[in-house]
């Protein structure tokens, strides 16, 4: 929605120009209307909501924030609730049931139709983040023996309540999925053509229990608008449409960002999450990594004699630890992301190690040379100290890059999420290694 | 494609069962066929490619890797090239021209039709990663005065070459965009209905120069299948379809992952990128952060007297630096991601600081108490030392979380990419701060 229109709407709200407001709202996209209602108090929002044309109201309701939905449910009567539930798509009701407080859920289920209730209960049994929990059952199904004209007639009769009519599903009398036919081929073919002559037999589908990440990668790979979801015997159960998958793709990337920054992943928006929940998601990893770093401290402990005679060595600790950590993070991030997008496979591990080794030599030697020059010529540190720092850096960068390159692959092989092998963990491992290398090289060079 | 079918195809290839192979391939999805061809040598792949039905061949060609496309272009004659170019969608030719070496580009342009050549040249002028560079011009346009029957007739006549027929665009005689009408409403309405009675006037569009990230967020927000692209005077120039946007979404996330791990972003796949290019993308930030960390070293330099008398303090440096860095990373990652998805706005900065402050107090006090207990009771370090470490941790975690929370917002305000304010940079800033805090508290507690 453009700002001009938005300002007009807000002006109408303030001045209570309800007639003008209604005509403007009814021409707007449901997402935009929901955004406006979310900004208002529940009472005001409900006032505006009640002015919406009936067919738009359910669409807008589905797009409201859960807070506003919950507030609406507290404010509206049963007589108002029933038509909204009737107009909501079944997957939107399921989402609602999953998010609302218990008393609201009870009321929704009490006022849903008998069939809806059965379906809702079935949906709630699919594992979270599975294809089953994402799908909708509002699809067009056709028979092989129909003509294009019959198919279009059926779409016309039932299409209004369907999530999409652009991909139609060909099933037999036992609901086994036989193939798909697009509305595109229906429209482009002659009306007496039989479906069996134009449908795609060899169609791609997912199973109800497939993980949503798998589903998203199928969508991305083939560029589909919808995918059929089948049970273990390839009976058609539902469909997933591309608009729901865009949310999944974003959510999966967000989850990886969170794990890679050493947090427990959460689907809730930052601003909507309580301080206590946020703290809980963060403290586990912080604690684990903190305790691990005390072991790095123990390494220093063993070299206190060396450090007492050569306190200058201490000044290089932050630089060595950090450069090692950053080098390892770079490698692990690229590998983790490659594994997530499917560009990198487990079998590529040797290629990765060989690549990282060569990169590490290049980067390590350049950084080592620069730090040696800076330390010896600019900071006027002793030659042996500067040389040990430079040499340590080359070794540290190499170890870090190899560790960063291989750990995500190992995690994947162990059926763990590769994303946990990101910066924070690599840093902790590399910190200890780089100090051991540094103290040993220094001892050997200096004494 | 299921593994069974894939194995069959590979078996047919090995045994040169070309008739069976062709029938199997011609039923497959172009993405799967391209994947199989990409695995073969160019000569073998071309042999298989030549067996494909003509209408499938161009679709498969568009899906091949650029290496294989380039190899094909070297192997095929001009007589073979022309029909492929004729069947390719214009945006696929543009992609090809952007990726192929100069001599191949010359040949493509020489054999493209006059009109195609003009369009290609126009496309190449749009900024990289703009809506203009993503769009296609193969859309269905209709007039307001048409009936549904006339519209469907026109779609039937021209639809085969269109990228999508599911959203049609209503334009006037000067190509000004007047609105959109979906194939859904065309099919669901009676044939004598006028387009002007069913089209959506208030449609959402993007401009040719809009960034692809903006375009992707519009798609995600509204769940559209296609979006019109207009010039500054809202003349319709092209459309963008959702399948192309899924690639953009993934690419934008990948870019953020790379920037957040202190690398120059690159669109090329890890395994396809040369060692030299990868090293080049990594060394800049490593060098900058390394040099910054030498300043942290200078801080230690100023406290060598303290460290010489109390060498035990040195053993806490890795733990304090790392916990600070991790705490800051957690906060900055959540804010950066929230800004990217649009969940967080610049105006939320005060809310963020207040939230992070409370989280930091909780997390800091817990971690501080644990490290104090471990240091004093388990490691048997002096009380004053253990107390300074615990206290430093609380302060460090607080500073880190506030820094991590606010820096991405400041970056955004300065029109920089917030992603650069991720872990590596925060860590470097926080390292210096935590050491200053630690040494000052220790000095005050111990002497």
Tab-separated table of C-alpha atoms in Angstrom, chain A residues 2-442:
chain	number	residue	atom	x	y	z
A	2	UNK	CA	1.360	3.426	-0.811
A	3	UNK	CA	1.866	5.973	1.965
A	4	UNK	CA	-0.638	8.359	0.431
A	5	UNK	CA	-3.454	5.838	0.757
A	6	UNK	CA	-2.312	4.850	4.235
A	7	UNK	CA	-2.412	8.476	5.371
A	8	UNK	CA	-5.878	8.859	3.929
A	9	UNK	CA	-7.069	5.790	5.814
A	10	UNK	CA	-5.583	7.069	9.049
A	11	UNK	CA	-7.171	10.430	8.506
A	12	UNK	CA	-10.567	8.778	7.931
A	13	UNK	CA	-10.147	6.719	11.103
A	14	UNK	CA	-9.329	9.792	13.173
A	15	UNK	CA	-12.222	11.792	11.760
A	16	UNK	CA	-14.587	8.799	11.847
A	17	UNK	CA	-15.374	9.095	8.133
A	18	UNK	CA	-16.648	5.559	8.118
A	19	UNK	CA	-18.357	5.498	4.728
A	20	UNK	CA	-15.280	6.734	2.855
A	21	UNK	CA	-13.120	4.501	5.014
A	22	UNK	CA	-15.120	1.390	4.197
A	23	UNK	CA	-14.931	1.971	0.466
A	24	UNK	CA	-11.171	2.488	0.692
A	25	UNK	CA	-10.595	-0.559	2.907
A	26	UNK	CA	-12.705	-2.892	0.804
A	27	UNK	CA	-10.446	-2.175	-2.185
A	28	UNK	CA	-7.277	-2.938	-0.218
A	29	UNK	CA	-5.222	-6.050	0.197
A	30	UNK	CA	-6.038	-8.120	3.305
A	31	UNK	CA	-2.410	-7.990	4.441
A	32	UNK	CA	-2.458	-4.202	4.473
A	33	UNK	CA	-5.808	-4.044	6.278
A	34	UNK	CA	-4.573	-6.467	8.930
A	35	UNK	CA	-1.470	-4.346	9.398
A	36	UNK	CA	-3.636	-1.291	10.030
A	37	UNK	CA	-5.934	-3.164	12.443
A	38	UNK	CA	-2.917	-4.526	14.348
A	39	UNK	CA	-1.863	-0.971	15.153
A	40	UNK	CA	-5.255	-0.041	16.664
A	41	UNK	CA	-6.647	-0.934	20.090
A	42	UNK	CA	-8.730	-4.151	20.004
A	43	UNK	CA	-11.974	-2.193	20.419
A	44	UNK	CA	-11.162	0.237	17.599
A	45	UNK	CA	-9.845	-2.552	15.395
A	46	UNK	CA	-13.001	-4.571	15.895
A	47	UNK	CA	-15.086	-1.544	14.963
A	48	UNK	CA	-13.224	-1.318	11.647
A	49	UNK	CA	-13.253	-5.084	11.199
A	50	UNK	CA	-17.035	-5.172	11.466
A	51	UNK	CA	-17.290	-2.721	8.563
A	52	UNK	CA	-15.435	-5.013	6.168
A	53	UNK	CA	-17.326	-6.869	3.443
A	54	UNK	CA	-18.037	-10.419	4.629
A	55	UNK	CA	-15.785	-12.182	2.112
A	56	UNK	CA	-12.829	-9.964	2.999
A	57	UNK	CA	-13.334	-10.232	6.778
A	58	UNK	CA	-12.127	-13.835	7.128
A	59	UNK	CA	-9.072	-13.135	4.970
A	60	UNK	CA	-8.178	-10.167	7.138
A	61	UNK	CA	-8.780	-12.124	10.337
A	62	UNK	CA	-6.329	-14.823	9.181
A	63	UNK	CA	-3.645	-12.149	8.699
A	64	UNK	CA	-4.026	-10.458	12.114
A	65	UNK	CA	-1.336	-10.866	14.786
A	66	UNK	CA	-2.169	-13.561	17.330
A	67	UNK	CA	-2.566	-10.894	20.025
A	68	UNK	CA	-5.235	-9.133	18.019
A	69	UNK	CA	-6.924	-12.430	17.055
A	70	UNK	CA	-7.066	-13.407	20.684
A	71	UNK	CA	-8.455	-10.000	21.672
A	72	UNK	CA	-11.112	-10.261	18.942
A	73	UNK	CA	-12.143	-13.711	20.152
A	74	UNK	CA	-12.692	-12.254	23.615
A	75	UNK	CA	-14.806	-9.434	22.256
A	76	UNK	CA	-17.031	-11.062	19.647
A	77	UNK	CA	-20.191	-13.050	20.220
A	78	UNK	CA	-20.737	-16.621	19.074
A	79	UNK	CA	-23.065	-15.310	16.416
A	80	UNK	CA	-20.187	-13.367	14.916
A	81	UNK	CA	-17.680	-16.165	15.375
A	82	UNK	CA	-19.517	-18.802	13.331
A	83	UNK	CA	-19.436	-17.024	9.941
A	84	UNK	CA	-15.751	-16.157	10.397
A	85	UNK	CA	-14.934	-19.800	11.108
A	86	UNK	CA	-16.995	-20.845	8.095
A	87	UNK	CA	-15.034	-18.556	5.820
A	88	UNK	CA	-11.572	-19.326	7.195
A	89	UNK	CA	-9.476	-21.883	5.312
A	90	UNK	CA	-8.965	-25.026	7.333
A	91	UNK	CA	-5.206	-24.481	7.648
A	92	UNK	CA	-5.854	-21.004	9.031
A	93	UNK	CA	-8.187	-22.486	11.666
A	94	UNK	CA	-5.478	-24.995	12.557
A	95	UNK	CA	-2.942	-22.170	12.937
A	96	UNK	CA	-5.437	-20.349	15.132
A	97	UNK	CA	-6.029	-23.394	17.337
A	98	UNK	CA	-2.279	-23.821	17.732
A	99	UNK	CA	-1.759	-20.225	18.846
A	100	UNK	CA	-4.806	-19.270	20.920
A	101	UNK	CA	-5.157	-19.754	24.682
A	102	UNK	CA	-7.054	-22.854	25.837
A	103	UNK	CA	-10.448	-21.186	26.450
A	104	UNK	CA	-10.446	-19.600	22.987
A	105	UNK	CA	-9.533	-22.959	21.427
A	106	UNK	CA	-12.423	-24.601	23.209
A	107	UNK	CA	-14.800	-22.020	21.837
A	108	UNK	CA	-13.419	-22.325	18.291
A	109	UNK	CA	-13.774	-26.105	18.323
A	110	UNK	CA	-17.288	-25.860	19.785
A	111	UNK	CA	-18.402	-23.620	16.929
A	112	UNK	CA	-16.558	-25.293	14.066
A	113	UNK	CA	-18.556	-27.682	11.909
A	114	UNK	CA	-18.420	-31.389	12.698
A	115	UNK	CA	-16.256	-32.151	9.620
A	116	UNK	CA	-13.929	-29.252	10.331
A	117	UNK	CA	-13.451	-30.488	13.890
A	118	UNK	CA	-12.427	-33.951	12.686
A	119	UNK	CA	-9.959	-32.471	10.203
A	120	UNK	CA	-8.517	-30.044	12.761
A	121	UNK	CA	-7.875	-32.883	15.169
A	122	UNK	CA	-6.189	-34.899	12.437
A	123	UNK	CA	-3.974	-31.936	11.494
A	124	UNK	CA	-2.899	-31.379	15.081
A	125	UNK	CA	-1.468	-34.880	15.138
A	126	UNK	CA	1.162	-34.198	12.441
A	127	UNK	CA	4.609	-33.456	13.836
A	128	UNK	CA	5.453	-29.754	14.166
A	129	UNK	CA	7.306	-28.408	11.103
A	130	UNK	CA	6.240	-31.394	8.982
A	131	UNK	CA	4.608	-31.208	5.552
A	132	UNK	CA	1.398	-32.425	7.223
A	133	UNK	CA	1.328	-29.436	9.549
A	134	UNK	CA	1.843	-27.013	6.631
A	135	UNK	CA	-0.658	-28.373	4.141
A	136	UNK	CA	-4.243	-27.455	3.360
A	137	UNK	CA	-6.932	-29.815	2.160
A	138	UNK	CA	-8.682	-27.260	-0.003
A	139	UNK	CA	-7.493	-28.378	-3.442
A	140	UNK	CA	-9.226	-29.211	-6.724
A	141	UNK	CA	-9.329	-32.896	-7.565
A	142	UNK	CA	-10.192	-34.220	-10.993
A	143	UNK	CA	-10.640	-37.622	-12.637
A	144	UNK	CA	-8.603	-38.886	-15.593
A	145	UNK	CA	-11.730	-39.567	-17.594
A	146	UNK	CA	-13.009	-35.984	-17.484
A	147	UNK	CA	-12.803	-33.647	-20.450
A	148	UNK	CA	-11.262	-30.202	-20.157
A	149	UNK	CA	-14.762	-28.687	-20.276
A	150	UNK	CA	-15.960	-30.894	-17.417
A	151	UNK	CA	-12.860	-30.081	-15.420
A	152	UNK	CA	-13.314	-26.333	-15.922
A	153	UNK	CA	-16.981	-26.727	-14.993
A	154	UNK	CA	-16.014	-28.461	-11.734
A	155	UNK	CA	-13.419	-25.792	-10.965
A	156	UNK	CA	-16.013	-23.111	-11.566
A	157	UNK	CA	-18.439	-24.837	-9.203
A	158	UNK	CA	-16.011	-25.520	-6.352
A	159	UNK	CA	-13.008	-23.267	-7.003
A	160	UNK	CA	-14.014	-20.356	-4.821
A	161	UNK	CA	-13.221	-22.247	-1.615
A	162	UNK	CA	-9.950	-23.753	-2.877
A	163	UNK	CA	-6.517	-22.564	-1.805
A	164	UNK	CA	-5.331	-22.725	-5.401
A	165	UNK	CA	-6.964	-23.727	-8.651
A	166	UNK	CA	-3.793	-23.350	-10.698
A	167	UNK	CA	-2.621	-26.875	-10.031
A	168	UNK	CA	-5.333	-29.561	-9.980
A	169	UNK	CA	-4.824	-33.075	-8.751
A	170	UNK	CA	-5.838	-36.209	-10.620
A	171	UNK	CA	-6.859	-38.999	-8.237
A	172	UNK	CA	-8.586	-42.332	-8.633
A	173	UNK	CA	-11.614	-43.569	-6.684
A	174	UNK	CA	-9.370	-44.588	-3.750
A	175	UNK	CA	-7.747	-41.133	-3.594
A	176	UNK	CA	-4.399	-42.442	-4.896
A	177	UNK	CA	-2.521	-39.577	-6.542
A	178	UNK	CA	-2.216	-40.255	-10.259
A	179	UNK	CA	-0.782	-36.969	-11.420
A	180	UNK	CA	-1.361	-33.257	-11.765
A	181	UNK	CA	-2.801	-30.980	-14.394
A	182	UNK	CA	-2.273	-27.221	-14.403
A	183	UNK	CA	-5.027	-24.728	-15.060
A	184	UNK	CA	-2.648	-23.450	-17.703
A	185	UNK	CA	-2.973	-26.659	-19.743
A	186	UNK	CA	-6.720	-26.755	-19.120
A	187	UNK	CA	-7.089	-23.236	-20.513
A	188	UNK	CA	-4.683	-23.761	-23.407
A	189	UNK	CA	-6.245	-27.053	-24.559
A	190	UNK	CA	-9.497	-27.647	-26.438
A	191	UNK	CA	-12.608	-28.305	-24.357
A	192	UNK	CA	-13.107	-31.889	-25.551
A	193	UNK	CA	-9.542	-32.970	-24.694
A	194	UNK	CA	-9.445	-35.683	-22.037
A	195	UNK	CA	-7.545	-35.060	-18.820
A	196	UNK	CA	-5.733	-38.356	-19.281
A	197	UNK	CA	-4.138	-36.969	-22.454
A	198	UNK	CA	-2.744	-33.828	-20.875
A	199	UNK	CA	-2.038	-34.595	-17.216
A	200	UNK	CA	1.481	-35.046	-15.866
A	201	UNK	CA	1.762	-38.558	-14.576
A	202	UNK	CA	5.241	-38.352	-13.160
A	203	UNK	CA	4.629	-35.602	-10.649
A	204	UNK	CA	6.733	-34.706	-7.665
A	205	UNK	CA	5.203	-35.008	-4.203
A	206	UNK	CA	6.176	-34.967	-0.525
A	207	UNK	CA	5.043	-37.127	2.391
A	208	UNK	CA	3.036	-35.890	5.359
A	209	UNK	CA	5.970	-36.552	7.690
A	210	UNK	CA	8.648	-34.884	5.557
A	211	UNK	CA	10.371	-32.000	7.281
A	212	UNK	CA	9.431	-28.492	6.126
A	213	UNK	CA	13.061	-27.844	5.195
A	214	UNK	CA	12.864	-30.700	2.672
A	215	UNK	CA	9.611	-29.316	1.316
A	216	UNK	CA	11.148	-25.850	0.930
A	217	UNK	CA	14.114	-27.213	-0.980
A	218	UNK	CA	11.807	-29.078	-3.392
A	219	UNK	CA	9.913	-25.847	-4.040
A	220	UNK	CA	13.119	-23.941	-4.588
A	221	UNK	CA	14.592	-26.577	-6.883
A	222	UNK	CA	11.609	-26.908	-9.207
A	223	UNK	CA	9.954	-23.509	-8.873
A	224	UNK	CA	6.500	-25.037	-8.256
A	225	UNK	CA	3.438	-23.077	-7.171
A	226	UNK	CA	2.036	-25.995	-5.150
A	227	UNK	CA	3.085	-29.500	-4.138
A	228	UNK	CA	0.868	-32.502	-3.340
A	229	UNK	CA	1.288	-34.140	0.083
A	230	UNK	CA	0.653	-37.893	0.206
A	231	UNK	CA	0.568	-40.586	2.878
A	232	UNK	CA	2.849	-43.636	2.905
A	233	UNK	CA	0.663	-45.308	0.279
A	234	UNK	CA	0.698	-42.209	-1.982
A	235	UNK	CA	-2.910	-41.339	-1.254
A	236	UNK	CA	-3.414	-37.605	-1.688
A	237	UNK	CA	-3.893	-35.953	1.715
A	238	UNK	CA	-3.361	-32.276	1.032
A	239	UNK	CA	-1.350	-29.646	-0.799
A	240	UNK	CA	1.185	-27.004	0.162
A	241	UNK	CA	1.261	-23.688	-1.694
A	242	UNK	CA	4.305	-21.570	-2.413
A	243	UNK	CA	3.210	-18.584	-0.299
A	244	UNK	CA	3.392	-20.703	2.867
A	245	UNK	CA	6.805	-21.940	1.820
A	246	UNK	CA	8.295	-18.474	1.619
A	247	UNK	CA	7.584	-18.121	5.341
A	248	UNK	CA	9.266	-21.477	5.952
A	249	UNK	CA	12.363	-20.475	3.978
A	250	UNK	CA	12.702	-17.290	5.998
A	251	UNK	CA	12.086	-19.121	9.250
A	252	UNK	CA	14.681	-21.808	8.483
A	253	UNK	CA	17.296	-19.162	7.659
A	254	UNK	CA	16.451	-17.289	10.874
A	255	UNK	CA	16.829	-20.500	12.844
A	256	UNK	CA	20.286	-21.049	11.358
A	257	UNK	CA	21.302	-17.479	12.185
A	258	UNK	CA	20.260	-18.051	15.786
A	259	UNK	CA	22.006	-21.401	16.169
A	260	UNK	CA	25.141	-20.019	14.529
A	261	UNK	CA	25.213	-17.206	17.066
A	262	UNK	CA	25.047	-19.774	19.900
A	263	UNK	CA	21.375	-19.480	20.781
A	264	UNK	CA	18.520	-21.903	21.047
A	265	UNK	CA	16.384	-21.190	17.987
A	266	UNK	CA	12.964	-19.633	18.461
A	267	UNK	CA	10.211	-18.825	15.987
A	268	UNK	CA	8.871	-15.913	17.954
A	269	UNK	CA	9.652	-12.383	16.846
A	270	UNK	CA	12.284	-10.620	18.969
A	271	UNK	CA	10.039	-7.748	20.017
A	272	UNK	CA	7.234	-10.149	21.001
A	273	UNK	CA	9.464	-12.415	23.099
A	274	UNK	CA	9.759	-11.804	26.813
A	275	UNK	CA	13.046	-10.941	28.483
A	276	UNK	CA	13.012	-14.160	30.473
A	277	UNK	CA	12.500	-16.355	27.388
A	278	UNK	CA	15.246	-14.517	25.498
A	279	UNK	CA	17.640	-14.928	28.414
A	280	UNK	CA	16.787	-18.631	28.637
A	281	UNK	CA	17.569	-19.118	24.937
A	282	UNK	CA	20.954	-17.514	25.359
A	283	UNK	CA	22.355	-18.677	28.656
A	284	UNK	CA	22.886	-22.369	27.862
A	285	UNK	CA	25.462	-21.901	25.152
A	286	UNK	CA	27.094	-18.931	26.907
A	287	UNK	CA	27.594	-21.051	29.990
A	288	UNK	CA	28.972	-24.027	28.077
A	289	UNK	CA	31.377	-21.882	26.070
A	290	UNK	CA	32.419	-19.920	29.174
A	291	UNK	CA	33.314	-23.070	31.048
A	292	UNK	CA	35.195	-24.383	27.994
A	293	UNK	CA	37.206	-21.173	27.866
A	294	UNK	CA	38.330	-21.677	31.462
A	295	UNK	CA	40.213	-24.707	30.137
A	296	UNK	CA	41.965	-22.379	27.717
A	297	UNK	CA	42.819	-20.394	30.833
A	298	UNK	CA	44.344	-23.546	32.305
A	299	UNK	CA	46.721	-23.690	29.339
A	300	UNK	CA	47.931	-20.198	30.150
A	301	UNK	CA	48.328	-21.344	33.744
A	302	UNK	CA	50.876	-23.934	32.664
A	303	UNK	CA	52.989	-21.290	30.952
A	304	UNK	CA	52.980	-18.608	33.657
A	305	UNK	CA	56.750	-18.935	34.057
A	306	UNK	CA	57.246	-18.183	30.401
A	307	UNK	CA	54.810	-15.278	30.583
A	308	UNK	CA	56.407	-13.888	33.746
A	309	UNK	CA	59.792	-13.664	32.018
A	310	UNK	CA	58.345	-12.427	28.765
A	311	UNK	CA	55.227	-10.404	29.622
A	312	UNK	CA	55.252	-9.008	26.088
A	313	UNK	CA	53.891	-12.358	24.876
A	314	UNK	CA	50.631	-11.709	26.719
A	315	UNK	CA	49.921	-8.697	24.546
A	316	UNK	CA	49.568	-10.949	21.493
A	317	UNK	CA	46.972	-13.251	23.039
A	318	UNK	CA	43.877	-11.251	21.986
A	319	UNK	CA	45.088	-10.865	18.402
A	320	UNK	CA	46.022	-14.526	17.974
A	321	UNK	CA	42.823	-15.844	19.532
A	322	UNK	CA	40.614	-13.542	17.551
A	323	UNK	CA	42.230	-13.971	14.177
A	324	UNK	CA	42.050	-17.736	14.617
A	325	UNK	CA	38.392	-17.535	15.568
A	326	UNK	CA	37.513	-15.261	12.668
A	327	UNK	CA	39.380	-17.450	10.166
A	328	UNK	CA	37.555	-20.526	11.367
A	329	UNK	CA	34.171	-18.769	11.362
A	330	UNK	CA	34.592	-17.751	7.755
A	331	UNK	CA	35.167	-21.325	6.666
A	332	UNK	CA	32.499	-22.919	8.837
A	333	UNK	CA	29.884	-20.341	7.788
A	334	UNK	CA	30.421	-21.028	4.083
A	335	UNK	CA	30.232	-24.795	4.620
A	336	UNK	CA	27.175	-24.627	6.899
A	337	UNK	CA	25.336	-22.424	4.430
A	338	UNK	CA	26.377	-24.624	1.495
A	339	UNK	CA	25.038	-27.691	3.301
A	340	UNK	CA	21.771	-25.876	4.062
A	341	UNK	CA	21.199	-24.807	0.458
A	342	UNK	CA	22.318	-28.174	-0.899
A	343	UNK	CA	25.284	-26.745	-2.803
A	344	UNK	CA	27.677	-28.780	-0.662
A	345	UNK	CA	27.305	-32.488	0.069
A	346	UNK	CA	28.935	-34.653	2.703
A	347	UNK	CA	30.929	-36.412	-0.003
A	348	UNK	CA	32.720	-33.139	-0.809
A	349	UNK	CA	34.725	-33.192	2.430
A	350	UNK	CA	38.070	-33.909	0.794
A	351	UNK	CA	37.577	-31.139	-1.786
A	352	UNK	CA	36.740	-28.763	1.071
A	353	UNK	CA	39.819	-29.654	3.098
A	354	UNK	CA	42.087	-29.251	0.081
A	355	UNK	CA	40.499	-25.909	-0.798
A	356	UNK	CA	40.648	-24.591	2.770
A	357	UNK	CA	44.269	-25.706	3.115
A	358	UNK	CA	45.320	-23.660	0.095
A	359	UNK	CA	43.244	-20.652	1.156
A	360	UNK	CA	44.704	-20.889	4.665
A	361	UNK	CA	48.266	-20.921	3.348
A	362	UNK	CA	47.630	-17.808	1.253
A	363	UNK	CA	45.745	-15.886	3.931
A	364	UNK	CA	47.984	-17.138	6.772
A	365	UNK	CA	51.233	-16.160	5.073
A	366	UNK	CA	49.974	-12.670	4.189
A	367	UNK	CA	48.622	-12.036	7.702
A	368	UNK	CA	51.720	-13.588	9.313
A	369	UNK	CA	54.039	-11.410	7.250
A	370	UNK	CA	52.086	-8.254	8.049
A	371	UNK	CA	51.945	-8.922	11.780
A	372	UNK	CA	55.668	-9.771	11.815
A	373	UNK	CA	56.482	-6.517	10.020
A	374	UNK	CA	54.209	-4.477	12.282
A	375	UNK	CA	55.581	-6.075	15.434
A	376	UNK	CA	59.267	-5.890	14.489
A	377	UNK	CA	59.507	-2.641	12.549
A	378	UNK	CA	56.718	-0.535	14.020
A	379	UNK	CA	56.217	-1.805	17.579
A	380	UNK	CA	59.959	-2.587	17.930
A	381	UNK	CA	59.383	-5.955	19.607
A	382	UNK	CA	62.324	-8.419	19.728
A	383	UNK	CA	62.989	-10.356	16.496
A	384	UNK	CA	62.353	-13.761	18.078
A	385	UNK	CA	59.022	-12.600	19.537
A	386	UNK	CA	57.877	-11.080	16.245
A	387	UNK	CA	58.889	-14.218	14.366
A	388	UNK	CA	57.016	-16.517	16.760
A	389	UNK	CA	53.893	-14.378	16.449
A	390	UNK	CA	54.053	-14.466	12.631
A	391	UNK	CA	54.686	-18.192	12.527
A	392	UNK	CA	51.938	-18.923	15.069
A	393	UNK	CA	49.495	-16.942	13.006
A	394	UNK	CA	50.182	-19.013	9.878
A	395	UNK	CA	49.665	-22.259	11.814
A	396	UNK	CA	46.595	-20.950	13.667
A	397	UNK	CA	44.889	-19.747	10.503
A	398	UNK	CA	45.557	-23.115	8.870
A	399	UNK	CA	44.233	-25.147	11.792
A	400	UNK	CA	41.202	-22.845	12.103
A	401	UNK	CA	40.255	-23.049	8.464
A	402	UNK	CA	40.606	-26.822	8.338
A	403	UNK	CA	38.588	-27.195	11.565
A	404	UNK	CA	35.965	-24.753	10.322
A	405	UNK	CA	35.762	-26.595	7.025
A	406	UNK	CA	35.400	-30.105	8.391
A	407	UNK	CA	33.367	-29.792	11.622
A	408	UNK	CA	30.055	-28.937	9.902
A	409	UNK	CA	30.483	-32.027	7.689
A	410	UNK	CA	31.178	-34.204	10.729
A	411	UNK	CA	28.113	-32.781	12.474
A	412	UNK	CA	25.980	-33.586	9.439
A	413	UNK	CA	27.348	-37.143	9.350
A	414	UNK	CA	26.464	-37.529	13.049
A	415	UNK	CA	22.925	-36.338	12.187
A	416	UNK	CA	23.413	-33.130	14.165
A	417	UNK	CA	22.565	-29.683	12.839
A	418	UNK	CA	25.748	-28.403	11.129
A	419	UNK	CA	24.807	-24.871	12.204
A	420	UNK	CA	25.996	-25.495	15.766
A	421	UNK	CA	29.545	-25.793	14.389
A	422	UNK	CA	29.631	-22.079	13.681
A	423	UNK	CA	31.850	-19.306	14.961
A	424	UNK	CA	31.349	-19.560	18.730
A	425	UNK	CA	32.243	-23.251	18.995
A	426	UNK	CA	35.095	-23.078	16.460
A	427	UNK	CA	36.469	-20.030	18.301
A	428	UNK	CA	36.522	-21.893	21.579
A	429	UNK	CA	38.317	-24.869	20.070
A	430	UNK	CA	40.762	-22.732	18.146
A	431	UNK	CA	41.550	-20.472	21.111
A	432	UNK	CA	43.096	-23.336	23.037
A	433	UNK	CA	44.984	-24.643	20.013
A	434	UNK	CA	46.415	-21.276	19.074
A	435	UNK	CA	47.724	-20.637	22.592
A	436	UNK	CA	49.421	-24.044	22.750
A	437	UNK	CA	51.050	-23.399	19.369
A	438	UNK	CA	52.089	-19.888	20.402
A	439	UNK	CA	53.661	-20.841	23.725
A	440	UNK	CA	55.524	-23.779	22.248
A	441	UNK	CA	56.910	-21.824	19.331
A	442	UNK	CA	57.887	-18.939	21.610
